[in-house]
Amino acid sequence: MIKADIEWARELISKRLEELNSTSSGPWAMENHLPPAWEGDTPYGDLFELFRQETDLDDAPSLIAERLILIFALSPYLAPSLLEPFTKALQTGQGLDTLGGIQSETQFGFMPTLQTVLFIVAGNDVDLRKKLLSGVFHEAHPLWTMGIIDVHHDPRTKNPLLIPFELNEEFYNILVLDQPYKPQFSRTFPAQLVQTREDWDDMVVPSDTRVALEEINIWLKERERIAKDEVINRKAKRGYRALFYGPSGTGKTMAACLLGKEAGLPVYRVDLSMVVSKYIGETEKNLSLIFEKAENKEWILFFDEADALFGKRTQVSTSNDRYANQEVSFLLQRIEDFNGLVILSSNFKANIDSAFTRRFQSIVKFTIPNKTLRLELFRRAFEKKYLLEDLQLMENVANKYELSGAEINNVFQYCAMMCLHKGLKKVSSEIFSQGVIKELRKKGKAL
């Protein structure tokens, strides 16, 4: 389909350039120049189907303009020769104002602007140009709201029609590479993709915690129907906000990963050390970069140890207090406006500002497992390949020591490593005891 569109665009460019110095470069028979119809279910065709759902622009000029903008953005990767006729025209001094476009400082050739698209579709037709400016070119069109096209704003250029544009990185992955977009960890996106190979059966938590997590699961499964329900939309904010709180090692990160795994959605853990800044306004700016990139992507944002970013506001006694409170208010607004799932994780619920807790749909408590759950965690860890010689010892440890799920997993990893090293078929009592002592010493305790 993209190949057919490129050839269609090539013909359109040729025709318009031929008419550049003639008097017939105004209205033309749009129905004779419509883009090819698409067949099958492809990401490229899905975009235009989405445009029809989101706008009422189904006239010929709008359809042509939409398609041209995308083809121009794709051309540097798929059809570099498509824009060569513009380069030749400018070299002869033709249509310097009419054609738009600029000479790139970093690459040879012509970089189209929206003025270039207007020239091809509308020529000198004033009314048609006005229609396109209020339709496809308006900031509310999905081309811009979804971030499909990036416009490189230049403070020296007041006219947005003269600013070059290119394909967004995400849609480059989707349309050119035919693969899902996974942003790389960077200063502009300080978040990392987190995953788990475990399943819900590996999650040993109290029943009330399990019920609370299932509620979030239900929202993820029904999110599309909820978004289309007019009654719900009138009474509820977009998206879903959840707070996970409890001691370290009790399964908060694992639960977030499992929610994403079941829903088929990526989970990005935000690195707060790169978000929080001592400089005024920088924290808000850094957070905006995350939310802007995540908007409409169906990503789960996971703020681990969120106290640093979402802590309680203080009484204003200095200018620093005032700016800190402004940060919290800004974060509150950004979270409320986000249309996906946001999970905040904290060791202590009391550390989170009450303005946030009032807006959480779910507050999920994670606790140190009791004796029964600890024994279950030990049994699930030491099964199949790594059986324990003395099951009574395992039961005694589970009954006596308050170990978290992460600490029990550390015991297992130590024991498995030592069994492999020594060539043992079962975990000996000595190795198991050493693994438990190792964890207890971290806590300042002894066996």
Short mmCIF file of C-alpha atoms in Angstrom, two decimals:
data_model
loop_
_atom_site.label_atom_id
_atom_site.label_comp_id
_atom_site.label_asym_id
_atom_site.label_seq_id
_atom_site.Cartn_x
_atom_site.Cartn_y
_atom_site.Cartn_z
CA MET A 1 0.00 0.00 0.00
CA ILE A 2 2.78 2.45 0.88
CA LYS A 3 4.50 1.65 -2.42
CA ALA A 4 1.33 2.52 -4.35
CA ASP A 5 0.99 5.76 -2.39
CA ILE A 6 4.57 6.74 -3.20
CA GLU A 7 3.90 6.36 -6.95
CA TRP A 8 0.64 8.29 -6.57
CA ALA A 9 2.49 11.11 -4.78
CA ARG A 10 5.19 11.13 -7.46
CA GLU A 11 2.55 11.72 -10.16
CA LEU A 12 0.92 14.47 -8.10
CA ILE A 13 4.23 16.28 -7.61
CA SER A 14 5.04 16.06 -11.31
CA LYS A 15 1.66 17.49 -12.33
CA ARG A 16 1.81 20.42 -9.91
CA LEU A 17 5.36 21.36 -10.85
CA GLU A 18 4.38 21.38 -14.51
CA GLU A 19 1.63 23.86 -13.68
CA LEU A 20 3.83 26.03 -11.47
CA ASN A 21 4.24 28.83 -13.99
CA SER A 22 0.85 28.42 -15.64
CA THR A 23 -2.47 29.98 -14.74
CA SER A 24 -4.11 26.62 -14.06
CA SER A 25 -2.45 25.93 -10.71
CA GLY A 26 -5.60 26.75 -8.75
CA PRO A 27 -8.66 24.49 -8.40
CA TRP A 28 -8.40 21.11 -10.06
CA ALA A 29 -10.52 17.97 -10.28
CA MET A 30 -9.70 16.39 -6.94
CA GLU A 31 -11.74 13.29 -7.67
CA ASN A 32 -9.23 12.46 -10.42
CA HIS A 33 -6.31 12.52 -8.00
CA LEU A 34 -7.55 10.61 -4.96
CA PRO A 35 -4.97 8.36 -3.26
CA PRO A 36 -5.22 4.58 -3.80
CA ALA A 37 -7.62 2.69 -1.57
CA TRP A 38 -5.99 0.41 0.97
CA GLU A 39 -6.68 -3.28 1.36
CA GLY A 40 -6.13 -5.52 4.34
CA ASP A 41 -5.33 -4.72 7.93
CA THR A 42 -2.03 -2.82 8.13
CA PRO A 43 -0.71 -0.20 10.59
CA TYR A 44 -0.53 2.31 7.72
CA GLY A 45 -4.15 1.76 6.69
CA ASP A 46 -5.26 1.69 10.32
CA LEU A 47 -4.04 5.28 10.73
CA PHE A 48 -6.39 6.58 8.04
CA GLU A 49 -9.24 4.55 9.48
CA LEU A 50 -8.52 6.22 12.82
CA PHE A 51 -8.53 9.65 11.15
CA ARG A 52 -12.05 8.96 9.88
CA GLN A 53 -13.18 7.97 13.36
CA GLU A 54 -11.65 11.02 15.02
CA THR A 55 -12.57 13.66 12.43
CA ASP A 56 -15.36 14.40 9.96
CA LEU A 57 -12.87 15.24 7.21
CA ASP A 58 -13.71 12.88 4.36
CA ASP A 59 -13.54 15.35 1.46
CA ALA A 60 -11.02 14.83 -1.34
CA PRO A 61 -8.59 17.67 -0.42
CA SER A 62 -8.35 16.47 3.19
CA LEU A 63 -7.79 12.85 2.18
CA ILE A 64 -5.05 13.91 -0.23
CA ALA A 65 -3.37 16.23 2.29
CA GLU A 66 -3.31 13.57 5.03
CA ARG A 67 -1.78 11.02 2.72
CA LEU A 68 0.81 13.43 1.34
CA ILE A 69 2.00 14.49 4.79
CA LEU A 70 2.63 10.87 5.75
CA ILE A 71 4.27 9.96 2.45
CA PHE A 72 6.56 12.99 2.65
CA ALA A 73 7.53 11.94 6.19
CA LEU A 74 8.21 8.37 5.03
CA SER A 75 10.09 9.32 1.87
CA PRO A 76 13.58 9.82 3.41
CA TYR A 77 13.49 6.15 4.47
CA LEU A 78 11.52 4.49 1.67
CA ALA A 79 11.70 6.78 -1.39
CA PRO A 80 14.53 9.36 -1.19
CA SER A 81 14.09 10.24 -4.88
CA LEU A 82 10.48 11.36 -4.36
CA LEU A 83 11.48 14.91 -3.43
CA GLU A 84 14.22 15.37 -6.02
CA PRO A 85 11.94 17.31 -8.40
CA PHE A 86 11.53 19.99 -5.71
CA THR A 87 15.30 20.29 -5.35
CA LYS A 88 15.68 20.77 -9.12
CA ALA A 89 12.86 23.32 -9.20
CA LEU A 90 14.43 25.39 -6.45
CA GLN A 91 17.82 25.24 -8.14
CA THR A 92 16.29 26.94 -11.18
CA GLY A 93 14.78 29.62 -8.94
CA GLN A 94 11.19 28.47 -9.43
CA GLY A 95 8.55 29.01 -6.76
CA LEU A 96 10.79 29.83 -3.83
CA ASP A 97 7.81 31.06 -1.79
CA THR A 98 5.19 28.80 -3.33
CA LEU A 99 6.93 25.45 -2.84
CA GLY A 100 7.91 25.93 0.77
CA GLY A 101 10.53 23.50 1.98
CA ILE A 102 14.08 24.16 3.07
CA GLN A 103 17.58 23.01 2.31
CA SER A 104 18.67 20.76 5.19
CA GLU A 105 21.82 21.70 7.09
CA THR A 106 22.59 18.06 7.89
CA GLN A 107 21.59 16.27 4.70
CA PHE A 108 21.60 17.00 0.99
CA GLY A 109 18.26 17.70 -0.61
CA PHE A 110 14.85 19.23 -0.08
CA MET A 111 12.97 19.01 3.23
CA PRO A 112 9.23 19.56 2.71
CA THR A 113 7.09 21.79 4.91
CA LEU A 114 3.33 22.08 5.25
CA GLN A 115 3.53 24.86 2.67
CA THR A 116 4.72 22.20 0.21
CA VAL A 117 1.64 20.09 0.89
CA LEU A 118 -0.62 23.14 0.54
CA PHE A 119 0.96 23.93 -2.81
CA ILE A 120 0.27 20.46 -4.20
CA VAL A 121 -3.29 20.14 -2.88
CA ALA A 122 -4.63 23.70 -3.12
CA GLY A 123 -2.35 25.60 -5.48
CA ASN A 124 -3.49 29.23 -5.41
CA ASP A 125 -7.05 28.46 -4.29
CA VAL A 126 -7.50 30.74 -1.26
CA ASP A 127 -10.72 29.10 -0.04
CA LEU A 128 -9.27 25.61 -0.26
CA ARG A 129 -6.13 26.67 1.57
CA LYS A 130 -8.28 28.11 4.38
CA LYS A 131 -10.24 24.88 4.59
CA LEU A 132 -7.09 22.78 4.93
CA LEU A 133 -5.62 25.13 7.52
CA SER A 134 -8.70 24.70 9.71
CA GLY A 135 -8.87 20.95 9.12
CA VAL A 136 -5.92 18.65 8.43
CA PHE A 137 -3.38 21.31 9.37
CA HIS A 138 -5.13 22.27 12.59
CA GLU A 139 -3.43 21.21 15.84
CA ALA A 140 -6.47 19.10 16.81
CA HIS A 141 -5.99 16.66 13.92
CA PRO A 142 -4.73 13.19 14.97
CA LEU A 143 -1.58 13.69 12.89
CA TRP A 144 -0.46 16.14 15.54
CA THR A 145 -2.34 15.07 18.69
CA MET A 146 -1.05 11.49 18.35
CA GLY A 147 2.48 12.71 17.68
CA ILE A 148 2.70 10.89 14.34
CA ILE A 149 4.54 13.84 12.82
CA ASP A 150 7.25 15.84 14.58
CA VAL A 151 7.52 19.52 13.69
CA HIS A 152 10.87 21.17 14.36
CA HIS A 153 9.87 24.56 15.73
CA ASP A 154 12.29 27.37 15.02
CA PRO A 155 11.94 30.59 17.06
CA ARG A 156 13.16 32.50 14.01
CA THR A 157 10.20 31.26 11.94
CA LYS A 158 6.79 32.58 12.95
CA ASN A 159 4.88 30.87 10.14
CA PRO A 160 4.33 27.17 11.06
CA LEU A 161 3.79 26.35 7.38
CA LEU A 162 7.47 27.01 6.72
CA ILE A 163 8.81 24.65 9.39
CA PRO A 164 10.04 21.20 8.23
CA PHE A 165 8.50 18.05 9.65
CA GLU A 166 9.47 14.40 9.92
CA LEU A 167 8.13 11.05 11.03
CA ASN A 168 8.03 10.48 14.77
CA GLU A 169 10.43 7.83 16.12
CA GLU A 170 7.57 5.66 17.35
CA PHE A 171 5.81 5.59 13.99
CA TYR A 172 9.11 5.01 12.21
CA ASN A 173 9.28 1.72 14.11
CA ILE A 174 5.67 0.88 13.33
CA LEU A 175 5.44 1.93 9.66
CA VAL A 176 9.01 1.37 8.43
CA LEU A 177 10.41 -1.39 10.63
CA ASP A 178 7.07 -3.17 11.23
CA GLN A 179 7.82 -3.59 14.92
CA PRO A 180 6.44 -2.15 18.16
CA TYR A 181 8.05 0.97 19.53
CA LYS A 182 10.22 0.52 22.64
CA PRO A 183 11.88 3.78 23.65
CA GLN A 184 15.42 3.57 24.90
CA PHE A 185 16.32 4.73 28.39
CA SER A 186 17.66 8.27 28.10
CA ARG A 187 17.57 11.68 29.73
CA THR A 188 14.52 12.58 27.66
CA PHE A 189 12.80 9.32 28.65
CA PRO A 190 14.18 8.24 32.05
CA ALA A 191 12.20 5.01 32.25
CA GLN A 192 13.11 1.38 31.66
CA LEU A 193 11.00 -1.49 30.40
CA VAL A 194 10.53 -4.05 33.19
CA GLN A 195 9.32 -7.60 32.64
CA THR A 196 8.93 -10.85 34.51
CA ARG A 197 9.05 -14.50 33.51
CA GLU A 198 6.84 -15.44 36.43
CA ASP A 199 3.06 -15.89 36.41
CA TRP A 200 0.22 -15.12 38.78
CA ASP A 201 0.65 -18.57 40.33
CA ASP A 202 4.08 -17.43 41.53
CA MET A 203 2.55 -14.44 43.31
CA VAL A 204 1.89 -15.45 46.92
CA VAL A 205 0.00 -12.63 48.65
CA PRO A 206 -2.95 -12.30 51.04
CA SER A 207 -6.42 -12.70 49.52
CA ASP A 208 -7.35 -9.01 49.94
CA THR A 209 -4.24 -8.00 47.98
CA ARG A 210 -5.13 -10.47 45.24
CA VAL A 211 -8.69 -9.09 45.04
CA ALA A 212 -7.38 -5.51 44.75
CA LEU A 213 -5.01 -6.51 41.94
CA GLU A 214 -7.83 -8.29 40.11
CA GLU A 215 -9.81 -5.02 40.13
CA ILE A 216 -6.97 -3.38 38.19
CA ASN A 217 -6.92 -6.38 35.86
CA ILE A 218 -10.60 -5.85 35.14
CA TRP A 219 -10.04 -2.18 34.25
CA LEU A 220 -7.23 -3.16 31.86
CA LYS A 221 -9.49 -5.71 30.17
CA GLU A 222 -12.43 -3.31 29.88
CA ARG A 223 -10.51 -0.07 29.22
CA GLU A 224 -11.62 0.24 25.59
CA ARG A 225 -15.31 -0.19 26.42
CA ILE A 226 -14.97 2.18 29.37
CA ALA A 227 -13.40 4.83 27.10
CA LYS A 228 -16.41 4.64 24.76
CA ASP A 229 -19.05 4.74 27.51
CA GLU A 230 -20.49 8.27 27.57
CA VAL A 231 -21.99 7.92 31.05
CA ILE A 232 -18.69 6.82 32.59
CA ASN A 233 -16.78 9.55 30.75
CA ARG A 234 -19.05 12.27 32.10
CA LYS A 235 -18.51 11.19 35.68
CA ALA A 236 -14.97 9.79 35.79
CA LYS A 237 -11.47 10.94 34.94
CA ARG A 238 -9.54 9.26 32.17
CA GLY A 239 -7.12 6.49 32.98
CA TYR A 240 -6.56 4.58 36.20
CA ARG A 241 -4.40 5.40 39.20
CA ALA A 242 -3.20 2.89 41.78
CA LEU A 243 -0.97 3.01 44.86
CA PHE A 244 1.06 -0.02 45.92
CA TYR A 245 2.47 0.32 49.41
CA GLY A 246 4.31 -1.93 51.81
CA PRO A 247 7.83 -3.05 52.81
CA SER A 248 10.50 -3.71 50.22
CA GLY A 249 10.53 -7.17 48.72
CA THR A 250 6.82 -7.88 49.13
CA GLY A 251 5.95 -8.04 45.42
CA LYS A 252 5.02 -4.50 44.33
CA THR A 253 7.21 -4.48 41.22
CA MET A 254 6.32 -8.08 40.40
CA ALA A 255 2.60 -7.24 40.60
CA ALA A 256 3.04 -4.30 38.19
CA CYS A 257 4.89 -6.56 35.75
CA LEU A 258 2.23 -9.26 35.97
CA LEU A 259 -0.53 -6.74 35.30
CA GLY A 260 1.27 -5.64 32.16
CA LYS A 261 2.06 -9.22 31.13
CA GLU A 262 -1.57 -10.34 31.33
CA ALA A 263 -2.86 -7.25 29.50
CA GLY A 264 -0.10 -7.43 26.87
CA LEU A 265 1.08 -3.92 27.77
CA PRO A 266 4.67 -2.76 28.42
CA VAL A 267 5.51 -1.58 31.93
CA TYR A 268 8.00 1.29 32.23
CA ARG A 269 9.62 1.91 35.60
CA VAL A 270 10.49 5.59 35.95
CA ASP A 271 13.94 6.43 37.28
CA LEU A 272 13.14 9.19 39.75
CA SER A 273 16.81 10.04 40.21
CA MET A 274 16.73 11.46 36.68
CA VAL A 275 13.35 13.14 37.11
CA VAL A 276 13.71 15.04 40.39
CA SER A 277 15.89 18.11 40.06
CA LYS A 278 16.99 20.81 42.47
CA TYR A 279 16.54 23.42 39.75
CA ILE A 280 13.23 25.23 39.58
CA GLY A 281 10.95 23.90 36.86
CA GLU A 282 13.24 21.03 35.83
CA THR A 283 11.27 18.33 37.66
CA GLU A 284 8.04 19.35 35.93
CA LYS A 285 9.82 19.46 32.58
CA ASN A 286 11.32 15.99 33.04
CA LEU A 287 7.99 14.51 34.06
CA SER A 288 6.23 16.15 31.11
CA LEU A 289 8.64 14.42 28.74
CA ILE A 290 7.62 11.05 30.18
CA PHE A 291 3.88 11.66 30.05
CA GLU A 292 3.98 13.22 26.59
CA LYS A 293 5.80 10.19 25.18
CA ALA A 294 3.52 7.75 27.01
CA GLU A 295 0.24 9.48 26.09
CA ASN A 296 -2.03 7.28 23.94
CA LYS A 297 0.57 4.48 23.91
CA GLU A 298 -1.19 2.10 26.31
CA TRP A 299 1.91 1.87 28.47
CA ILE A 300 1.83 1.26 32.21
CA LEU A 301 3.90 3.85 34.09
CA PHE A 302 5.37 2.54 37.34
CA PHE A 303 6.85 5.08 39.77
CA ASP A 304 8.91 3.02 42.20
CA GLU A 305 9.75 4.60 45.59
CA ALA A 306 7.44 7.43 44.62
CA ASP A 307 7.80 9.29 47.93
CA ALA A 308 10.54 11.46 46.41
CA LEU A 309 8.17 12.78 43.78
CA PHE A 310 4.72 12.52 45.29
CA GLY A 311 5.43 13.30 48.93
CA LYS A 312 3.36 15.48 51.20
CA ARG A 313 3.19 19.20 50.65
CA THR A 314 4.55 21.38 53.39
CA GLN A 315 3.58 24.68 54.93
CA VAL A 316 5.07 27.50 52.89
CA SER A 317 7.84 29.20 54.83
CA THR A 318 10.41 29.70 52.05
CA SER A 319 10.42 30.08 48.28
CA ASN A 320 11.72 26.52 48.04
CA ASP A 321 8.63 25.25 49.88
CA ARG A 322 6.41 27.14 47.47
CA TYR A 323 8.10 25.65 44.41
CA ALA A 324 8.08 22.17 45.94
CA ASN A 325 4.32 22.45 46.49
CA GLN A 326 3.89 23.65 42.92
CA GLU A 327 5.69 20.51 41.74
CA VAL A 328 3.26 18.29 43.65
CA SER A 329 0.27 20.17 42.21
CA PHE A 330 1.71 19.85 38.71
CA LEU A 331 2.28 16.11 39.15
CA LEU A 332 -1.25 15.67 40.42
CA GLN A 333 -2.65 17.31 37.29
CA ARG A 334 -0.45 15.28 34.94
CA ILE A 335 -1.49 12.01 36.56
CA GLU A 336 -5.17 12.91 36.38
CA ASP A 337 -4.88 13.79 32.69
CA PHE A 338 -3.03 10.59 31.73
CA ASN A 339 -5.32 8.13 29.95
CA GLY A 340 -3.44 4.96 30.90
CA LEU A 341 -2.55 3.09 34.07
CA VAL A 342 -0.23 4.84 36.54
CA ILE A 343 1.09 2.88 39.53
CA LEU A 344 2.85 4.61 42.42
CA SER A 345 4.89 2.45 44.75
CA SER A 346 5.89 3.43 48.28
CA ASN A 347 7.12 1.71 51.40
CA PHE A 348 4.75 3.80 53.50
CA LYS A 349 1.29 4.96 52.53
CA ALA A 350 1.52 7.88 54.95
CA ASN A 351 4.37 9.39 52.92
CA ILE A 352 2.14 10.05 49.91
CA ASP A 353 0.34 13.40 49.74
CA SER A 354 -3.37 13.03 50.58
CA ALA A 355 -4.24 14.92 47.39
CA PHE A 356 -2.98 11.90 45.47
CA THR A 357 -4.48 9.21 47.67
CA ARG A 358 -7.95 10.72 47.25
CA ARG A 359 -7.63 10.24 43.51
CA PHE A 360 -6.44 6.63 43.47
CA GLN A 361 -8.99 4.13 42.24
CA SER A 362 -7.05 1.38 44.03
CA ILE A 363 -4.80 1.39 47.07
CA VAL A 364 -3.16 -2.01 47.38
CA LYS A 365 -1.40 -3.07 50.57
CA PHE A 366 1.57 -5.46 50.35
CA THR A 367 2.71 -7.06 53.61
CA ILE A 368 5.48 -9.32 54.86
CA PRO A 369 4.03 -12.82 54.36
CA ASN A 370 2.75 -14.61 57.45
CA LYS A 371 3.91 -18.09 58.47
CA THR A 372 1.55 -19.88 56.11
CA LEU A 373 2.50 -17.73 53.10
CA ARG A 374 6.22 -17.96 53.92
CA LEU A 375 6.03 -21.74 53.95
CA GLU A 376 4.16 -21.66 50.62
CA LEU A 377 6.85 -19.42 49.12
CA PHE A 378 9.59 -21.79 50.33
CA ARG A 379 7.74 -24.82 48.94
CA ARG A 380 7.28 -23.21 45.52
CA ALA A 381 10.93 -22.20 45.38
CA PHE A 382 12.38 -25.55 46.47
CA GLU A 383 10.54 -27.90 44.15
CA LYS A 384 11.26 -29.97 41.06
CA LYS A 385 14.99 -29.67 40.33
CA TYR A 386 16.03 -28.11 43.66
CA LEU A 387 14.41 -30.21 46.38
CA LEU A 388 15.37 -29.71 50.01
CA GLU A 389 16.73 -32.66 51.97
CA ASP A 390 15.18 -31.62 55.29
CA LEU A 391 11.61 -30.33 54.82
CA GLN A 392 11.21 -29.89 58.55
CA LEU A 393 14.07 -27.37 58.57
CA MET A 394 12.27 -25.37 55.89
CA GLU A 395 9.09 -25.37 57.96
CA ASN A 396 10.97 -24.30 61.11
CA VAL A 397 12.58 -21.35 59.29
CA ALA A 398 9.23 -20.30 57.79
CA ASN A 399 7.58 -20.36 61.21
CA LYS A 400 10.36 -18.53 63.06
CA TYR A 401 11.70 -15.79 60.77
CA GLU A 402 9.85 -12.93 59.06
CA LEU A 403 11.33 -13.09 55.59
CA SER A 404 9.87 -11.27 52.60
CA GLY A 405 9.22 -12.92 49.26
CA ALA A 406 12.34 -11.27 47.81
CA GLU A 407 14.47 -12.54 50.72
CA ILE A 408 13.13 -16.08 50.30
CA ASN A 409 13.97 -15.84 46.61
CA ASN A 410 17.51 -14.77 47.54
CA VAL A 411 17.83 -17.86 49.75
CA PHE A 412 16.74 -20.03 46.84
CA GLN A 413 19.19 -18.41 44.41
CA TYR A 414 22.07 -18.96 46.82
CA CYS A 415 21.11 -22.60 47.36
CA ALA A 416 20.65 -23.30 43.63
CA MET A 417 24.02 -21.71 42.84
CA MET A 418 25.81 -23.79 45.48
CA CYS A 419 24.12 -27.01 44.31
CA LEU A 420 25.28 -26.38 40.75
CA HIS A 421 28.78 -25.57 41.98
CA LYS A 422 29.06 -28.72 44.12
CA GLY A 423 27.13 -31.01 41.76
CA LEU A 424 24.47 -31.88 44.34
CA LYS A 425 21.11 -33.39 43.36
CA LYS A 426 19.35 -31.96 46.42
CA VAL A 427 19.78 -28.86 48.57
CA SER A 428 21.53 -29.94 51.75
CA SER A 429 20.51 -28.64 55.17
CA GLU A 430 23.91 -26.99 55.50
CA ILE A 431 23.57 -25.02 52.28
CA PHE A 432 19.98 -24.04 53.10
CA SER A 433 21.00 -22.82 56.57
CA GLN A 434 23.86 -20.80 55.09
CA GLY A 435 21.46 -19.15 52.67
CA VAL A 436 19.03 -18.24 55.46
CA ILE A 437 21.83 -16.93 57.72
CA LYS A 438 23.10 -14.79 54.84
CA GLU A 439 19.71 -13.08 54.54
CA LEU A 440 19.20 -12.70 58.27
CA ARG A 441 22.56 -10.98 58.64
CA LYS A 442 21.44 -8.36 56.14
CA LYS A 443 18.59 -7.64 58.56
CA GLY A 444 20.94 -7.59 61.56
CA LYS A 445 19.67 -10.92 62.88
CA ALA A 446 21.16 -14.38 63.39
CA LEU A 447 19.82 -17.91 63.11
#
